[in-house]
mmCIF file of C-alpha atoms and ligand atoms in Angstrom:
data_model
loop_
_atom_site.group_PDB
_atom_site.id
_atom_site.type_symbol
_atom_site.label_atom_id
_atom_site.label_comp_id
_atom_site.label_asym_id
_atom_site.label_seq_id
_atom_site.Cartn_x
_atom_site.Cartn_y
_atom_site.Cartn_z
ATOM 1 C CA MET J 9 37.281 -15.051 95.735
ATOM 2 C CA ASN J 10 38.360 -12.275 93.299
ATOM 3 C CA SER J 11 36.647 -12.011 90.326
ATOM 4 C CA ILE J 12 38.979 -13.194 87.012
ATOM 5 C CA TYR J 13 37.227 -12.955 84.733
ATOM 6 C CA ARG J 14 39.577 -10.349 82.379
ATOM 7 C CA LYS J 15 38.142 -10.303 79.211
ATOM 8 C CA SER J 16 38.808 -6.709 78.635
ATOM 9 C CA PHE J 17 41.862 -7.255 78.930
ATOM 10 C CA PHE J 18 42.188 -9.774 75.275
ATOM 11 C CA ASP J 19 41.138 -8.424 72.208
ATOM 12 C CA MET J 20 39.330 -11.042 70.614
ATOM 13 C CA PRO J 21 36.752 -11.468 67.810
ATOM 14 C CA GLU J 22 33.316 -10.005 68.670
ATOM 15 C CA ASN J 23 30.995 -12.871 69.013
ATOM 16 C CA ILE J 24 33.008 -15.670 69.393
ATOM 17 C CA ILE J 25 33.485 -18.306 72.326
ATOM 18 C CA TYR J 26 36.552 -19.232 72.805
ATOM 19 C CA LEU J 27 37.212 -23.010 73.930
ATOM 20 C CA ASP J 28 40.611 -23.631 72.328
ATOM 21 C CA GLY J 29 42.936 -21.645 74.589
ATOM 22 C CA ASN J 30 44.265 -25.250 75.250
ATOM 23 C CA SER J 31 46.067 -25.369 71.908
ATOM 24 C CA LEU J 32 46.528 -21.248 71.504
ATOM 25 C CA GLY J 33 45.823 -18.690 73.899
ATOM 26 C CA PRO J 34 44.142 -15.271 72.646
ATOM 27 C CA LEU J 35 45.786 -12.093 71.754
ATOM 28 C CA LEU J 36 45.921 -10.010 74.837
ATOM 29 C CA LYS J 37 45.215 -6.180 74.043
ATOM 30 C CA GLY J 38 49.179 -4.205 73.901
ATOM 31 C CA ILE J 39 50.946 -6.775 72.101
ATOM 32 C CA THR J 40 50.822 -5.403 68.825
ATOM 33 C CA GLU J 41 51.873 -2.166 70.498
ATOM 34 C CA GLU J 42 54.953 -4.126 72.232
ATOM 35 C CA SER J 43 56.126 -6.103 69.258
ATOM 36 C CA GLU J 44 55.865 -2.726 67.043
ATOM 37 C CA ARG J 45 57.977 -1.185 69.102
ATOM 38 C CA VAL J 46 60.354 -3.997 69.318
ATOM 39 C CA ILE J 47 60.927 -4.170 65.613
ATOM 40 C CA ASN J 48 61.246 -0.224 65.482
ATOM 41 C CA LYS J 49 62.917 0.697 68.264
ATOM 42 C CA GLU J 50 64.541 -1.898 69.363
ATOM 43 C CA TRP J 51 66.185 -4.292 66.204
ATOM 44 C CA GLY J 52 65.149 -1.217 63.195
ATOM 45 C CA GLU J 53 66.902 1.639 65.285
ATOM 46 C CA LYS J 54 69.827 -0.086 67.480
ATOM 47 C CA LEU J 55 70.516 -3.111 64.909
ATOM 48 C CA ILE J 56 72.949 -5.102 66.685
ATOM 49 C CA LYS J 57 73.395 -2.623 69.185
ATOM 50 C CA GLY J 58 69.778 -4.311 70.752
ATOM 51 C CA TRP J 59 71.343 -7.286 71.945
ATOM 52 C CA ASN J 60 73.238 -5.162 74.599
ATOM 53 C CA GLU J 61 71.347 -1.886 75.086
ATOM 54 C CA SER J 62 68.050 -3.679 74.775
ATOM 55 C CA HIS J 63 68.984 -6.720 76.777
ATOM 56 C CA TRP J 64 68.159 -9.337 74.323
ATOM 57 C CA MET J 65 70.695 -11.589 75.337
ATOM 58 C CA ASP J 66 69.344 -11.814 78.980
ATOM 59 C CA GLN J 67 65.606 -11.890 78.011
ATOM 60 C CA PRO J 68 65.695 -15.852 78.309
ATOM 61 C CA VAL J 69 66.376 -15.824 82.004
ATOM 62 C CA ARG J 70 64.304 -12.919 82.450
ATOM 63 C CA VAL J 71 61.292 -14.093 81.347
ATOM 64 C CA GLY J 72 62.357 -17.489 83.190
ATOM 65 C CA ASN J 73 61.919 -15.385 86.266
ATOM 66 C CA LYS J 74 59.146 -14.212 85.367
ATOM 67 C CA LEU J 75 57.535 -17.631 84.672
ATOM 68 C CA ALA J 76 58.953 -19.037 87.456
ATOM 69 C CA ARG J 77 56.489 -16.561 89.722
ATOM 70 C CA ILE J 78 53.831 -18.453 87.857
ATOM 71 C CA LEU J 79 55.107 -22.301 88.577
ATOM 72 C CA LYS J 80 56.377 -21.433 91.557
ATOM 73 C CA ALA J 81 59.986 -21.861 90.958
ATOM 74 C CA GLU J 82 63.401 -20.894 92.081
ATOM 75 C CA GLU J 83 64.663 -17.718 90.872
ATOM 76 C CA GLY J 84 67.191 -19.156 88.087
ATOM 77 C CA SER J 85 65.891 -21.694 87.272
ATOM 78 C CA ILE J 86 63.682 -21.607 84.320
ATOM 79 C CA ILE J 87 65.311 -20.441 81.016
ATOM 80 C CA LEU J 88 62.908 -20.199 77.607
ATOM 81 C CA GLY J 89 63.773 -20.393 74.062
ATOM 82 C CA GLU J 90 63.535 -23.236 71.089
ATOM 83 C CA THR J 91 60.132 -25.467 71.255
ATOM 84 C CA LEU J 92 59.094 -27.543 73.797
ATOM 85 C CA SER J 93 59.771 -30.641 71.789
ATOM 86 C CA LEU J 94 63.525 -29.620 72.268
ATOM 87 C CA LYS J 95 63.575 -28.885 75.856
ATOM 88 C CA LEU J 96 62.222 -32.146 76.806
ATOM 89 C CA TYR J 97 65.145 -33.358 74.611
ATOM 90 C CA GLN J 98 67.668 -31.694 76.848
ATOM 91 C CA ALA J 99 65.807 -31.934 79.829
ATOM 92 C CA LEU J 100 65.727 -36.001 79.144
ATOM 93 C CA GLY J 101 69.064 -36.120 77.815
ATOM 94 C CA SER J 102 70.647 -34.259 81.257
ATOM 95 C CA ALA J 103 68.032 -36.717 83.556
ATOM 96 C CA LEU J 104 69.545 -39.817 81.604
ATOM 97 C CA ASP J 105 72.978 -38.872 82.405
ATOM 98 C CA LEU J 106 72.352 -38.178 86.015
ATOM 99 C CA ASN J 107 70.849 -41.812 85.909
ATOM 100 C CA ASN J 108 73.429 -43.998 83.822
ATOM 101 C CA GLU J 109 73.252 -47.174 85.345
ATOM 102 C CA ARG J 110 69.644 -47.756 84.761
ATOM 103 C CA LYS J 111 68.019 -48.300 81.611
ATOM 104 C CA VAL J 112 63.974 -47.545 81.364
ATOM 105 C CA ILE J 113 62.527 -44.409 80.638
ATOM 106 C CA LEU J 114 58.981 -44.942 82.385
ATOM 107 C CA THR J 115 56.194 -42.894 80.392
ATOM 108 C CA ASP J 116 52.142 -43.256 79.484
ATOM 109 C CA SER J 117 50.031 -43.883 76.587
ATOM 110 C CA GLY J 118 47.967 -40.823 77.636
ATOM 111 C CA ASN J 119 51.808 -39.164 76.931
ATOM 112 C CA PHE J 120 51.568 -36.173 73.534
ATOM 113 C CA PRO J 121 53.136 -37.901 70.630
ATOM 114 C CA SER J 122 56.006 -35.806 69.853
ATOM 115 C CA ASP J 123 57.237 -36.836 74.064
ATOM 116 C CA LEU J 124 57.229 -40.305 72.649
ATOM 117 C CA TYR J 125 59.158 -39.985 69.449
ATOM 118 C CA ILE J 126 61.286 -37.662 71.060
ATOM 119 C CA ALA J 127 62.519 -39.901 73.786
ATOM 120 C CA LYS J 128 62.397 -43.002 71.069
ATOM 121 C CA GLY J 129 64.770 -40.189 69.080
ATOM 122 C CA LEU J 130 66.799 -39.732 71.681
ATOM 123 C CA ILE J 131 66.959 -43.735 72.978
ATOM 124 C CA ASP J 132 68.361 -44.322 69.152
ATOM 125 C CA THR J 133 71.277 -41.509 69.557
ATOM 126 C CA LEU J 134 72.195 -42.561 72.212
ATOM 127 C CA ASN J 135 72.482 -46.435 71.586
ATOM 128 C CA ARG J 136 72.999 -47.796 74.927
ATOM 129 C CA ASN J 137 70.183 -50.431 75.811
ATOM 130 C CA LEU J 138 67.347 -48.093 76.801
ATOM 131 C CA GLU J 139 63.900 -48.842 76.382
ATOM 132 C CA LEU J 140 60.484 -46.635 76.676
ATOM 133 C CA ARG J 141 58.653 -48.353 78.884
ATOM 134 C CA ILE J 142 54.633 -47.009 78.193
ATOM 135 C CA VAL J 143 52.352 -48.019 80.499
ATOM 136 C CA LYS J 144 48.324 -46.993 81.469
ATOM 137 C CA PRO J 145 48.048 -43.408 83.314
ATOM 138 C CA GLU J 146 46.719 -45.560 85.892
ATOM 139 C CA GLU J 147 49.716 -47.800 85.938
ATOM 140 C CA VAL J 148 52.170 -45.370 86.166
ATOM 141 C CA GLU J 149 53.171 -45.461 89.938
ATOM 142 C CA SER J 150 53.059 -49.080 90.353
ATOM 143 C CA SER J 151 55.498 -49.405 87.508
ATOM 144 C CA ILE J 152 57.957 -47.233 89.303
ATOM 145 C CA ASN J 153 60.965 -49.527 90.198
ATOM 146 C CA GLU J 154 64.575 -49.422 90.634
ATOM 147 C CA ASP J 155 64.967 -50.502 87.071
ATOM 148 C CA VAL J 156 63.619 -46.939 85.973
ATOM 149 C CA ALA J 157 66.155 -44.491 85.184
ATOM 150 C CA VAL J 158 63.869 -41.320 84.504
ATOM 151 C CA VAL J 159 59.997 -41.284 84.472
ATOM 152 C CA MET J 160 58.645 -38.819 82.298
ATOM 153 C CA LEU J 161 55.486 -37.963 82.330
ATOM 154 C CA THR J 162 52.931 -34.726 81.123
ATOM 155 C CA GLN J 163 50.789 -33.530 83.940
ATOM 156 C CA VAL J 164 47.715 -32.919 82.065
ATOM 157 C CA ASP J 165 46.624 -35.320 79.539
ATOM 158 C CA TYR J 166 46.337 -33.638 76.254
ATOM 159 C CA ARG J 167 42.878 -35.330 74.860
ATOM 160 C CA THR J 168 41.283 -36.143 78.383
ATOM 161 C CA GLY J 169 42.109 -33.801 80.730
ATOM 162 C CA ARG J 170 43.251 -36.272 83.329
ATOM 163 C CA ILE J 171 45.834 -35.076 85.949
ATOM 164 C CA HIS J 172 48.306 -36.980 87.498
ATOM 165 C CA ASP J 173 49.642 -36.082 91.375
ATOM 166 C CA LEU J 174 52.562 -34.087 90.979
ATOM 167 C CA GLU J 175 53.959 -34.180 93.928
ATOM 168 C CA LEU J 176 53.194 -37.735 95.133
ATOM 169 C CA ILE J 177 55.034 -39.256 91.182
ATOM 170 C CA THR J 178 58.020 -37.242 92.099
ATOM 171 C CA LYS J 179 57.559 -38.978 95.777
ATOM 172 C CA LYS J 180 57.509 -42.261 94.591
ATOM 173 C CA SER J 181 60.536 -41.677 91.924
ATOM 174 C CA HIS J 182 62.618 -40.523 93.987
ATOM 175 C CA ALA J 183 62.298 -43.326 96.165
ATOM 176 C CA SER J 184 63.092 -45.762 94.078
ATOM 177 C CA GLY J 185 65.991 -43.443 92.576
ATOM 178 C CA ALA J 186 64.264 -42.062 89.489
ATOM 179 C CA VAL J 187 64.974 -38.930 87.893
ATOM 180 C CA MET J 188 61.785 -37.380 87.669
ATOM 181 C CA LEU J 189 60.876 -34.983 84.284
ATOM 182 C CA TRP J 190 57.265 -33.707 84.188
ATOM 183 C CA ASP J 191 55.826 -31.829 80.448
ATOM 184 C CA LEU J 192 53.686 -29.347 82.223
ATOM 185 C CA ALA J 193 52.433 -27.960 78.457
ATOM 186 C CA HIS J 194 48.491 -28.406 79.765
ATOM 187 C CA SER J 195 49.465 -27.298 83.092
ATOM 188 C CA ALA J 196 51.532 -24.282 83.176
ATOM 189 C CA GLY J 197 48.890 -20.788 83.261
ATOM 190 C CA ALA J 198 45.926 -23.871 83.841
ATOM 191 C CA LEU J 199 45.903 -24.852 86.877
ATOM 192 C CA PRO J 200 48.444 -23.908 90.656
ATOM 193 C CA VAL J 201 52.247 -25.557 90.181
ATOM 194 C CA ASN J 202 54.448 -25.729 92.540
ATOM 195 C CA LEU J 203 57.787 -26.253 91.267
ATOM 196 C CA GLU J 204 60.016 -25.564 94.377
ATOM 197 C CA LYS J 205 57.622 -27.936 96.582
ATOM 198 C CA SER J 206 57.383 -30.502 94.514
ATOM 199 C CA ASN J 207 60.978 -31.100 94.076
ATOM 200 C CA CYS J 208 61.193 -32.676 90.565
ATOM 201 C CA ASP J 209 64.046 -32.629 88.869
ATOM 202 C CA PHE J 210 62.990 -31.061 85.145
ATOM 203 C CA ALA J 211 60.104 -29.738 84.252
ATOM 204 C CA VAL J 212 59.219 -28.458 80.638
ATOM 205 C CA GLY J 213 56.643 -26.972 78.697
ATOM 206 C CA CYS J 214 55.331 -24.401 76.061
ATOM 207 C CA THR J 215 54.055 -20.774 76.187
ATOM 208 C CA TYR J 216 51.418 -20.544 73.583
ATOM 209 C CA LYS J 217 48.656 -22.609 75.238
ATOM 210 C CA TYR J 218 47.566 -21.365 78.754
ATOM 211 C CA LEU J 219 50.253 -18.493 79.029
ATOM 212 C CA ASN J 220 48.953 -16.652 75.906
ATOM 213 C CA GLY J 221 52.695 -16.057 74.109
ATOM 214 C CA GLY J 222 51.140 -16.634 70.531
ATOM 215 C CA PRO J 223 52.122 -19.214 68.150
ATOM 216 C CA GLY J 224 55.483 -20.145 67.641
ATOM 217 C CA ALA J 225 56.385 -18.732 71.468
ATOM 218 C CA PRO J 226 59.511 -20.290 72.700
ATOM 219 C CA GLY J 227 59.212 -23.059 74.957
ATOM 220 C CA PHE J 228 60.837 -23.180 78.858
ATOM 221 C CA ILE J 229 62.976 -25.910 80.809
ATOM 222 C CA TYR J 230 63.148 -25.927 84.280
ATOM 223 C CA VAL J 231 66.423 -27.361 86.192
ATOM 224 C CA ARG J 232 66.066 -27.856 89.791
ATOM 225 C CA PRO J 233 68.875 -25.150 91.444
ATOM 226 C CA ASP J 234 71.063 -28.188 92.917
ATOM 227 C CA LEU J 235 71.508 -29.936 89.989
ATOM 228 C CA ILE J 236 72.039 -27.470 87.746
ATOM 229 C CA LYS J 237 75.778 -27.698 87.854
ATOM 230 C CA LYS J 238 75.841 -31.412 87.453
ATOM 231 C CA CYS J 239 73.502 -31.696 84.344
ATOM 232 C CA SER J 240 74.737 -32.134 80.836
ATOM 233 C CA PRO J 241 72.543 -30.786 77.816
ATOM 234 C CA ALA J 242 72.347 -33.726 75.210
ATOM 235 C CA ILE J 243 72.579 -30.392 72.493
ATOM 236 C CA LYS J 244 75.424 -28.733 73.463
ATOM 237 C CA GLY J 245 75.040 -24.887 71.735
ATOM 238 C CA TRP J 246 77.064 -22.420 71.668
ATOM 239 C CA LEU J 247 74.830 -20.073 74.301
ATOM 240 C CA GLY J 248 74.917 -22.986 77.126
ATOM 241 C CA HIS J 249 78.705 -21.849 76.937
ATOM 242 C CA LYS J 250 79.846 -21.157 79.706
ATOM 243 C CA ALA J 251 81.931 -17.857 77.900
ATOM 244 C CA PRO J 252 80.057 -18.117 74.387
ATOM 245 C CA PHE J 253 82.025 -14.827 73.135
ATOM 246 C CA ALA J 254 85.261 -16.321 74.062
ATOM 247 C CA PHE J 255 84.601 -18.705 70.962
ATOM 248 C CA GLU J 256 86.641 -21.417 72.591
ATOM 249 C CA ARG J 257 87.045 -24.949 70.767
ATOM 250 C CA GLU J 258 85.836 -26.249 73.101
ATOM 251 C CA PHE J 259 82.195 -26.691 74.861
ATOM 252 C CA ARG J 260 82.583 -25.849 78.855
ATOM 253 C CA LYS J 261 79.072 -25.845 79.724
ATOM 254 C CA ALA J 262 77.663 -22.801 81.604
ATOM 255 C CA GLU J 263 76.956 -22.988 85.494
ATOM 256 C CA THR J 264 73.951 -21.426 85.393
ATOM 257 C CA ILE J 265 70.577 -22.082 83.870
ATOM 258 C CA ASP J 266 71.991 -20.860 80.774
ATOM 259 C CA VAL J 267 73.417 -24.272 80.487
ATOM 260 C CA MET J 268 70.141 -25.720 78.875
ATOM 261 C CA ARG J 269 70.059 -23.024 76.227
ATOM 262 C CA VAL J 270 71.181 -23.962 72.271
ATOM 263 C CA GLY J 271 70.974 -21.032 69.900
ATOM 264 C CA THR J 272 70.307 -17.454 69.294
ATOM 265 C CA PRO J 273 66.622 -16.451 71.301
ATOM 266 C CA SER J 274 63.816 -15.299 69.183
ATOM 267 C CA VAL J 275 63.747 -11.715 70.194
ATOM 268 C CA ILE J 276 60.516 -10.848 68.980
ATOM 269 C CA GLN J 277 58.283 -13.525 69.833
ATOM 270 C CA MET J 278 60.253 -13.504 73.353
ATOM 271 C CA SER J 279 59.406 -10.068 73.930
ATOM 272 C CA ILE J 280 55.560 -10.953 73.557
ATOM 273 C CA LEU J 281 55.599 -13.153 75.592
ATOM 274 C CA GLU J 282 57.726 -11.354 78.507
ATOM 275 C CA LYS J 283 54.421 -8.672 78.100
ATOM 276 C CA ALA J 284 51.992 -11.780 77.803
ATOM 277 C CA LEU J 285 53.150 -12.969 81.053
ATOM 278 C CA ASP J 286 52.071 -9.338 83.072
ATOM 279 C CA ILE J 287 48.730 -10.879 82.823
ATOM 280 C CA TRP J 288 49.235 -13.270 85.948
ATOM 281 C CA ASN J 289 50.779 -10.535 87.614
ATOM 282 C CA ASN J 290 47.348 -10.548 89.856
ATOM 283 C CA ILE J 291 45.754 -14.266 89.349
ATOM 284 C CA GLU J 292 46.037 -16.058 92.544
ATOM 285 C CA MET J 293 46.119 -19.627 90.519
ATOM 286 C CA SER J 294 44.237 -20.851 93.265
ATOM 287 C CA ASP J 295 41.104 -19.227 92.127
ATOM 288 C CA LEU J 296 41.662 -19.555 88.813
ATOM 289 C CA ARG J 297 41.440 -23.412 89.850
ATOM 290 C CA GLU J 298 38.480 -22.559 91.279
ATOM 291 C CA LYS J 299 36.591 -20.871 88.695
ATOM 292 C CA THR J 300 37.459 -23.557 85.677
ATOM 293 C CA ILE J 301 36.289 -26.155 88.366
ATOM 294 C CA GLU J 302 32.773 -24.152 88.401
ATOM 295 C CA LEU J 303 32.541 -23.941 84.844
ATOM 296 C CA SER J 304 34.103 -26.841 83.905
ATOM 297 C CA GLU J 305 31.106 -28.694 86.065
ATOM 298 C CA ILE J 306 28.299 -26.393 84.679
ATOM 299 C CA PHE J 307 29.275 -27.669 81.016
ATOM 300 C CA ILE J 308 29.418 -31.158 82.019
ATOM 301 C CA CYS J 309 25.884 -30.763 83.923
ATOM 302 C CA GLU J 310 24.611 -28.764 80.783
ATOM 303 C CA MET J 311 26.156 -31.573 78.296
ATOM 304 C CA GLU J 312 24.815 -34.588 79.777
ATOM 305 C CA LYS J 313 21.283 -32.397 79.695
ATOM 306 C CA LYS J 314 21.298 -31.259 76.313
ATOM 307 C CA CYS J 315 23.790 -33.400 74.266
ATOM 308 C CA PRO J 316 23.250 -37.531 76.213
ATOM 309 C CA GLN J 317 24.282 -38.684 72.594
ATOM 310 C CA ILE J 318 27.447 -37.397 73.751
ATOM 311 C CA LYS J 319 29.921 -39.050 76.352
ATOM 312 C CA LEU J 320 32.305 -37.853 78.780
ATOM 313 C CA ALA J 321 35.891 -38.488 77.982
ATOM 314 C CA SER J 322 37.520 -36.554 80.981
ATOM 315 C CA PRO J 323 37.021 -38.280 84.716
ATOM 316 C CA ARG J 324 33.934 -36.798 86.275
ATOM 317 C CA ASN J 325 35.771 -36.193 89.598
ATOM 318 C CA SER J 326 37.130 -32.330 88.957
ATOM 319 C CA GLU J 327 39.912 -32.770 91.596
ATOM 320 C CA LEU J 328 41.418 -34.927 88.688
ATOM 321 C CA ARG J 329 40.699 -33.392 85.460
ATOM 322 C CA GLY J 330 42.709 -30.231 84.204
ATOM 323 C CA SER J 331 41.505 -27.477 82.377
ATOM 324 C CA GLN J 332 39.915 -29.016 79.512
ATOM 325 C CA VAL J 333 36.919 -30.835 78.975
ATOM 326 C CA SER J 334 36.459 -33.569 76.543
ATOM 327 C CA PHE J 335 33.931 -35.868 74.797
ATOM 328 C CA PHE J 336 33.747 -39.076 72.734
ATOM 329 C CA PHE J 337 31.797 -38.528 69.500
ATOM 330 C CA ASP J 338 32.529 -40.632 66.338
ATOM 331 C CA ASP J 339 31.717 -37.532 64.011
ATOM 332 C CA GLY J 340 33.449 -35.159 66.612
ATOM 333 C CA TYR J 341 35.751 -33.592 63.609
ATOM 334 C CA ALA J 342 32.118 -32.755 61.369
ATOM 335 C CA VAL J 343 30.668 -31.676 64.778
ATOM 336 C CA ILE J 344 33.510 -29.057 65.883
ATOM 337 C CA GLN J 345 33.550 -27.671 62.475
ATOM 338 C CA ALA J 346 29.978 -27.119 62.255
ATOM 339 C CA LEU J 347 30.514 -25.541 65.798
ATOM 340 C CA ILE J 348 33.345 -23.375 64.708
ATOM 341 C CA ASP J 349 31.024 -22.455 61.785
ATOM 342 C CA GLU J 350 28.644 -20.926 64.334
ATOM 343 C CA GLY J 351 31.664 -19.287 66.715
ATOM 344 C CA VAL J 352 32.332 -21.604 69.379
ATOM 345 C CA ILE J 353 35.403 -22.713 68.699
ATOM 346 C CA GLY J 354 36.716 -26.303 70.185
ATOM 347 C CA ASP J 355 38.824 -29.019 68.641
ATOM 348 C CA PHE J 356 39.338 -32.395 67.578
ATOM 349 C CA ARG J 357 41.895 -34.837 68.353
ATOM 350 C CA ALA J 358 41.656 -37.993 66.566
ATOM 351 C CA PRO J 359 40.769 -40.183 66.934
ATOM 352 C CA ASN J 360 36.818 -39.318 68.335
ATOM 353 C CA ILE J 361 37.203 -36.697 70.998
ATOM 354 C CA MET J 362 36.018 -32.708 70.689
ATOM 355 C CA ARG J 363 37.751 -31.106 73.261
ATOM 356 C CA PHE J 364 36.888 -28.306 75.470
ATOM 357 C CA GLY J 365 39.507 -25.464 76.698
ATOM 358 C CA ILE J 366 37.915 -24.196 80.075
ATOM 359 C CA THR J 367 40.244 -20.660 80.833
ATOM 360 C CA PRO J 368 38.379 -18.292 82.865
ATOM 361 C CA LEU J 369 40.171 -15.079 81.842
ATOM 362 C CA TYR J 370 37.747 -14.838 79.192
ATOM 363 C CA ILE J 371 34.986 -17.655 79.327
ATOM 364 C CA ASN J 372 32.252 -16.988 81.776
ATOM 365 C CA GLU J 373 28.886 -18.911 82.727
ATOM 366 C CA ASP J 374 27.231 -17.652 79.481
ATOM 367 C CA ASP J 375 29.612 -18.261 77.003
ATOM 368 C CA ILE J 376 29.353 -22.508 78.683
ATOM 369 C CA LEU J 377 25.629 -22.334 78.402
ATOM 370 C CA ASN J 378 25.897 -20.309 75.006
ATOM 371 C CA ALA J 379 27.771 -23.242 73.508
ATOM 372 C CA VAL J 380 26.062 -25.940 74.827
ATOM 373 C CA THR J 381 22.649 -24.512 73.034
ATOM 374 C CA CYS J 382 24.873 -24.459 69.908
ATOM 375 C CA LEU J 383 25.818 -27.590 69.878
ATOM 376 C CA GLU J 384 22.525 -29.136 70.940
ATOM 377 C CA ARG J 385 21.336 -27.135 68.073
ATOM 378 C CA ILE J 386 23.865 -28.615 65.651
ATOM 379 C CA LEU J 387 23.086 -31.722 66.521
ATOM 380 C CA ARG J 388 19.329 -32.097 66.477
ATOM 381 C CA GLN J 389 19.480 -30.251 63.068
ATOM 382 C CA ASP J 390 21.630 -32.605 61.504
ATOM 383 C CA LEU J 391 23.705 -29.401 61.037
ATOM 384 C CA TRP J 392 27.297 -31.338 61.480
ATOM 385 C CA LYS J 393 26.318 -33.948 58.357
ATOM 386 C CA LYS J 394 27.568 -31.517 55.246
ATOM 387 C CA ASP J 395 30.380 -31.963 52.870
ATOM 388 C CA LYS J 396 32.383 -28.695 53.720
ATOM 389 C CA PHE J 397 32.487 -29.940 57.452
ATOM 390 C CA ILE J 398 33.102 -33.336 56.738
ATOM 391 C CA LYS J 399 36.303 -32.766 55.094
ATOM 392 C CA LYS J 400 39.482 -32.905 57.094
ATOM 393 C CA LYS J 401 41.652 -30.010 56.961
ATOM 394 C CA ALA J 402 45.094 -30.321 57.775
ATOM 395 C CA VAL J 403 45.100 -28.687 61.186
ATOM 396 C CA THR J 404 42.563 -30.232 63.314
HETATM 397 C C1 PLP V 14 51.495 -28.798 72.785
HETATM 398 C C2 PLP V 14 52.280 -29.978 73.528
HETATM 399 C C3 PLP V 14 53.052 -30.176 72.894
HETATM 400 C C4 PLP V 14 53.771 -29.527 71.433
HETATM 401 O O1 PLP V 14 55.527 -29.238 71.642
HETATM 402 P P1 PLP V 14 55.854 -28.042 70.838
HETATM 403 O O2 PLP V 14 57.329 -28.184 70.664
HETATM 404 O O3 PLP V 14 55.405 -26.582 71.451
HETATM 405 O O4 PLP V 14 55.570 -28.418 69.248
HETATM 406 C C5 PLP V 14 54.302 -31.070 73.080
HETATM 407 N N1 PLP V 14 53.776 -31.710 74.498
HETATM 408 C C6 PLP V 14 53.191 -31.454 75.088
HETATM 409 C C7 PLP V 14 52.663 -32.817 75.795
HETATM 410 C C8 PLP V 14 51.473 -30.447 74.498
HETATM 411 O O5 PLP V 14 50.707 -30.798 74.935
#
């Protein structure tokens, strides 16, 4: 295996062990210059001509094709824009439309709240007796039946890191006539994904987590190529129109992945992402995965040895675990704050989960060992029992 450790590609503070790339990836070198170039040379100098001369209008598809290489998707099947929540709405709306005789959206209780709210909101809007059926993650497969219109799942559980089998569940869904929609928020850039091979219908995700696109980076949507012409977006924006600059009165949908566009793309943020994706050019996702598992195993073993009072919340079997390792601890919030104070950055997810992202592009064995040593000391000396650590901040 080639080394995939690329800390020197990042512009990160010294003396920080960053175990939160699952929530916000760090700044890559070259991004500052690229955003300056886009602002000064494209926006500043070209003004509105930038849409044509700097190819801003095609950028969401161009970046989509770049991402397609990472997710092994077909050319022209992914487009960037807006946020993951919005792209999920677009995908779910189309998925329901493709299977409009059936009434059930099947999902699991580990799904991210936004995904559940979005589904519930769309059900209310459509007002045609649709049902959001929420089952336990381990009951998903046995709950797929002929009532189900859409199976909507997040592949990697945001809290525990538990993985659903993308190909197997897609196959089961199709066998019972359901449309398959995956949320890849904690998969894209974290583990090998082969969208083409999975044969799933729709997928969505975000680019500020493992793909290091920065805060506010656009969401993405994948539509299997044979469905692009058949599907109808729930939100019909002018850029999803076949000829946006004809400014027609009626919506005529684009026959390409552009159909999933809504409005004006965030060019500066998209340019940052376009540049940030370069780091994946020479990375084999299987190598990344191998290293993630190796580091996660070290982390779990060290935690079991040195901090036995903290219990593993993630699956113990590495094959069933994504790129984060989580632990239960009732005072986890304060412990995480104390860790951050010492330069070890993880995060907390209510009610009692301490979560650590293991991202081998910039985390190595020493970081893992040092993080556990730090945590052991915080617990042994009760350093977390300070008011400043116990009081909750707005963003956890
Ligand atoms: C991070 C995450 C989101 C966030 O959605 P945004 O629209 O980007 O804020 C949604 N769903 C899942 C599963 C996530 O992990």
